[in-house]
Amino acid sequence: MTAEVFTPTNEVSVTMTPTAVRHVQKQLERKPEARGIRLAIKKSGCSGFKYETQWVESVEDDDRVFHIDGVDVFVKEAHLPMVNGIEIDFVTEGVNSLFRFRNPNATAECGCGESFTVA
C-alpha cells in the first residue's frame, strides 16, 4: 500500500518546528514498529474539534504523508482542509510537555485549549 506524498511545493502544507521534529525522532527511535506520527482531528469539546496524535504502524489508503526533516506526518485526506498550513510545535510549560498546534484555519478555541473551531 502506498500513500500520496506531499512536499513543501504542493498546495497543502503541514510543518513542524525543530523542537517537535527532535521530540518525534527520539520517540520513533524507541518505537521501531512506528513509521511516523498521525495528526488526526476528532469531534470533541465545547468548540467542536480536537487534535490527536498517534503512532502510525501501517499506512491506510486515505493517508497523505508529509516528509518533514526525516519525520513522516500522516494526515487523513478528509482532515486536510482543517489542518492546511498548520505548524506543530513541542513545548514545555511548567512540568508538562506537549504538542502545540498553530492552525491558521482555527477561528476559535475553547478557554482550556482542548478544542477548536474551523469555519
C-alpha positions as protocol buffer text, in pm:
chain_id: "A"
residue {
  index: 1
  type: MET
  ca { x: 0 y: 0 z: 0 }
}
residue {
  index: 2
  type: THR
  ca { x: 130 y: 345 z: -83 }
}
residue {
  index: 3
  type: ALA
  ca { x: 36 y: 689 z: 40 }
}
residue {
  index: 4
  type: GLU
  ca { x: 44 y: 1008 z: -159 }
}
residue {
  index: 5
  type: VAL
  ca { x: 337 y: 1223 z: -54 }
}
residue {
  index: 6
  type: PHE
  ca { x: 312 y: 1597 z: -21 }
}
residue {
  index: 7
  type: THR
  ca { x: 622 y: 1813 z: -35 }
}
residue {
  index: 8
  type: PRO
  ca { x: 650 y: 2182 z: 53 }
}
residue {
  index: 9
  type: THR
  ca { x: 579 y: 2278 z: -310 }
}
residue {
  index: 10
  type: ASN
  ca { x: 229 y: 2122 z: -304 }
}
residue {
  index: 11
  type: GLU
  ca { x: -89 y: 2311 z: -220 }
}
residue {
  index: 12
  type: VAL
  ca { x: -134 y: 2158 z: 125 }
}
residue {
  index: 13
  type: SER
  ca { x: 124 y: 2215 z: 396 }
}
residue {
  index: 14
  type: VAL
  ca { x: 198 y: 2078 z: 740 }
}
residue {
  index: 15
  type: THR
  ca { x: 515 y: 2193 z: 916 }
}
residue {
  index: 16
  type: MET
  ca { x: 697 y: 2115 z: 1238 }
}
residue {
  index: 17
  type: THR
  ca { x: 936 y: 2319 z: 1446 }
}
residue {
  index: 18
  type: PRO
  ca { x: 1285 y: 2176 z: 1501 }
}
residue {
  index: 19
  type: THR
  ca { x: 1189 y: 2106 z: 1864 }
}
residue {
  index: 20
  type: ALA
  ca { x: 888 y: 1899 z: 1754 }
}
residue {
  index: 21
  type: VAL
  ca { x: 1097 y: 1711 z: 1495 }
}
residue {
  index: 22
  type: ARG
  ca { x: 1360 y: 1622 z: 1757 }
}
residue {
  index: 23
  type: HIS
  ca { x: 1094 y: 1504 z: 2002 }
}
residue {
  index: 24
  type: VAL
  ca { x: 924 y: 1280 z: 1745 }
}
residue {
  index: 25
  type: GLN
  ca { x: 1258 y: 1142 z: 1622 }
}
residue {
  index: 26
  type: LYS
  ca { x: 1354 y: 1045 z: 1979 }
}
residue {
  index: 27
  type: GLN
  ca { x: 1019 y: 872 z: 2029 }
}
residue {
  index: 28
  type: LEU
  ca { x: 1045 y: 690 z: 1697 }
}
residue {
  index: 29
  type: GLU
  ca { x: 1388 y: 555 z: 1799 }
}
residue {
  index: 30
  type: ARG
  ca { x: 1210 y: 381 z: 2089 }
}
residue {
  index: 31
  type: LYS
  ca { x: 930 y: 251 z: 1867 }
}
residue {
  index: 32
  type: PRO
  ca { x: 1091 y: 64 z: 1578 }
}
residue {
  index: 33
  type: GLU
  ca { x: 749 y: -58 z: 1461 }
}
residue {
  index: 34
  type: ALA
  ca { x: 626 y: 301 z: 1409 }
}
residue {
  index: 35
  type: ARG
  ca { x: 662 y: 460 z: 1065 }
}
residue {
  index: 36
  type: GLY
  ca { x: 573 y: 811 z: 1177 }
}
residue {
  index: 37
  type: ILE
  ca { x: 314 y: 1015 z: 1359 }
}
residue {
  index: 38
  type: ARG
  ca { x: -50 y: 1078 z: 1268 }
}
residue {
  index: 39
  type: LEU
  ca { x: -217 y: 1413 z: 1315 }
}
residue {
  index: 40
  type: ALA
  ca { x: -588 y: 1338 z: 1348 }
}
residue {
  index: 41
  type: ILE
  ca { x: -894 y: 1553 z: 1407 }
}
residue {
  index: 42
  type: LYS
  ca { x: -1178 y: 1430 z: 1628 }
}
residue {
  index: 43
  type: LYS
  ca { x: -1513 y: 1587 z: 1714 }
}
residue {
  index: 44
  type: SER
  ca { x: -1489 y: 1690 z: 2076 }
}
residue {
  index: 45
  type: GLY
  ca { x: -1508 y: 1964 z: 2332 }
}
residue {
  index: 46
  type: CYS
  ca { x: -1704 y: 2285 z: 2351 }
}
residue {
  index: 47
  type: SER
  ca { x: -1557 y: 2430 z: 2030 }
}
residue {
  index: 48
  type: GLY
  ca { x: -1611 y: 2133 z: 1801 }
}
residue {
  index: 49
  type: PHE
  ca { x: -1282 y: 1956 z: 1724 }
}
residue {
  index: 50
  type: LYS
  ca { x: -961 y: 1845 z: 1893 }
}
residue {
  index: 51
  type: TYR
  ca { x: -621 y: 1728 z: 1773 }
}
residue {
  index: 52
  type: GLU
  ca { x: -496 y: 1378 z: 1838 }
}
residue {
  index: 53
  type: THR
  ca { x: -152 y: 1237 z: 1769 }
}
residue {
  index: 54
  type: GLN
  ca { x: -94 y: 866 z: 1722 }
}
residue {
  index: 55
  type: TRP
  ca { x: 198 y: 649 z: 1618 }
}
residue {
  index: 56
  type: VAL
  ca { x: 150 y: 502 z: 1271 }
}
residue {
  index: 57
  type: GLU
  ca { x: 242 y: 139 z: 1217 }
}
residue {
  index: 58
  type: SER
  ca { x: 65 y: 86 z: 886 }
}
residue {
  index: 59
  type: VAL
  ca { x: -34 y: 321 z: 605 }
}
residue {
  index: 60
  type: GLU
  ca { x: -400 y: 342 z: 507 }
}
residue {
  index: 61
  type: ASP
  ca { x: -544 y: 422 z: 164 }
}
residue {
  index: 62
  type: ASP
  ca { x: -665 y: 769 z: 263 }
}
residue {
  index: 63
  type: ASP
  ca { x: -338 y: 874 z: 430 }
}
residue {
  index: 64
  type: ARG
  ca { x: -136 y: 1164 z: 299 }
}
residue {
  index: 65
  type: VAL
  ca { x: 225 y: 1177 z: 412 }
}
residue {
  index: 66
  type: PHE
  ca { x: 429 y: 1489 z: 476 }
}
residue {
  index: 67
  type: HIS
  ca { x: 806 y: 1434 z: 496 }
}
residue {
  index: 68
  type: ILE
  ca { x: 941 y: 1689 z: 741 }
}
residue {
  index: 69
  type: ASP
  ca { x: 1314 y: 1678 z: 821 }
}
residue {
  index: 70
  type: GLY
  ca { x: 1321 y: 1298 z: 847 }
}
residue {
  index: 71
  type: VAL
  ca { x: 981 y: 1263 z: 1019 }
}
residue {
  index: 72
  type: ASP
  ca { x: 674 y: 1135 z: 836 }
}
residue {
  index: 73
  type: VAL
  ca { x: 350 y: 1304 z: 941 }
}
residue {
  index: 74
  type: PHE
  ca { x: 35 y: 1120 z: 831 }
}
residue {
  index: 75
  type: VAL
  ca { x: -295 y: 1304 z: 785 }
}
residue {
  index: 76
  type: LYS
  ca { x: -624 y: 1159 z: 665 }
}
residue {
  index: 77
  type: GLU
  ca { x: -738 y: 1313 z: 337 }
}
residue {
  index: 78
  type: ALA
  ca { x: -1066 y: 1425 z: 498 }
}
residue {
  index: 79
  type: HIS
  ca { x: -874 y: 1627 z: 760 }
}
residue {
  index: 80
  type: LEU
  ca { x: -651 y: 1816 z: 514 }
}
residue {
  index: 81
  type: PRO
  ca { x: -877 y: 2123 z: 480 }
}
residue {
  index: 82
  type: MET
  ca { x: -881 y: 2165 z: 860 }
}
residue {
  index: 83
  type: VAL
  ca { x: -504 y: 2139 z: 903 }
}
residue {
  index: 84
  type: ASN
  ca { x: -368 y: 2302 z: 589 }
}
residue {
  index: 85
  type: GLY
  ca { x: -91 y: 2540 z: 694 }
}
residue {
  index: 86
  type: ILE
  ca { x: -66 y: 2405 z: 1049 }
}
residue {
  index: 87
  type: GLU
  ca { x: 262 y: 2421 z: 1241 }
}
residue {
  index: 88
  type: ILE
  ca { x: 327 y: 2153 z: 1503 }
}
residue {
  index: 89
  type: ASP
  ca { x: 547 y: 2256 z: 1794 }
}
residue {
  index: 90
  type: PHE
  ca { x: 656 y: 2073 z: 2109 }
}
residue {
  index: 91
  type: VAL
  ca { x: 670 y: 2290 z: 2420 }
}
residue {
  index: 92
  type: THR
  ca { x: 733 y: 2260 z: 2792 }
}
residue {
  index: 93
  type: GLU
  ca { x: 504 y: 2454 z: 3022 }
}
residue {
  index: 94
  type: GLY
  ca { x: 598 y: 2411 z: 3386 }
}
residue {
  index: 95
  type: VAL
  ca { x: 632 y: 2035 z: 3439 }
}
residue {
  index: 96
  type: ASN
  ca { x: 422 y: 1945 z: 3133 }
}
residue {
  index: 97
  type: SER
  ca { x: 549 y: 1884 z: 2780 }
}
residue {
  index: 98
  type: LEU
  ca { x: 301 y: 1875 z: 2494 }
}
residue {
  index: 99
  type: PHE
  ca { x: 239 y: 1938 z: 2129 }
}
residue {
  index: 100
  type: ARG
  ca { x: 116 y: 2287 z: 2046 }
}
residue {
  index: 101
  type: PHE
  ca { x: -70 y: 2337 z: 1718 }
}
residue {
  index: 102
  type: ARG
  ca { x: -70 y: 2670 z: 1535 }
}
residue {
  index: 103
  type: ASN
  ca { x: -356 y: 2635 z: 1290 }
}
residue {
  index: 104
  type: PRO
  ca { x: -437 y: 2928 z: 1059 }
}
residue {
  index: 105
  type: ASN
  ca { x: -778 y: 2769 z: 989 }
}
residue {
  index: 106
  type: ALA
  ca { x: -891 y: 2773 z: 1352 }
}
residue {
  index: 107
  type: THR
  ca { x: -1141 y: 3054 z: 1402 }
}
residue {
  index: 108
  type: ALA
  ca { x: -1191 y: 2997 z: 1776 }
}
residue {
  index: 109
  type: GLU
  ca { x: -1056 y: 2788 z: 2062 }
}
residue {
  index: 110
  type: CYS
  ca { x: -1212 y: 2697 z: 2392 }
}
residue {
  index: 111
  type: GLY
  ca { x: -1069 y: 2857 z: 2704 }
}
residue {
  index: 112
  type: CYS
  ca { x: -879 y: 2547 z: 2816 }
}
residue {
  index: 113
  type: GLY
  ca { x: -724 y: 2496 z: 2472 }
}
residue {
  index: 114
  type: GLU
  ca { x: -868 y: 2145 z: 2434 }
}
residue {
  index: 115
  type: SER
  ca { x: -1083 y: 2215 z: 2129 }
}
residue {
  index: 116
  type: PHE
  ca { x: -1110 y: 2447 z: 1832 }
}
residue {
  index: 117
  type: THR
  ca { x: -1349 y: 2561 z: 1559 }
}
residue {
  index: 118
  type: VAL
  ca { x: -1289 y: 2576 z: 1185 }
}
residue {
  index: 119
  type: ALA
  ca { x: -1522 y: 2795 z: 979 }
}
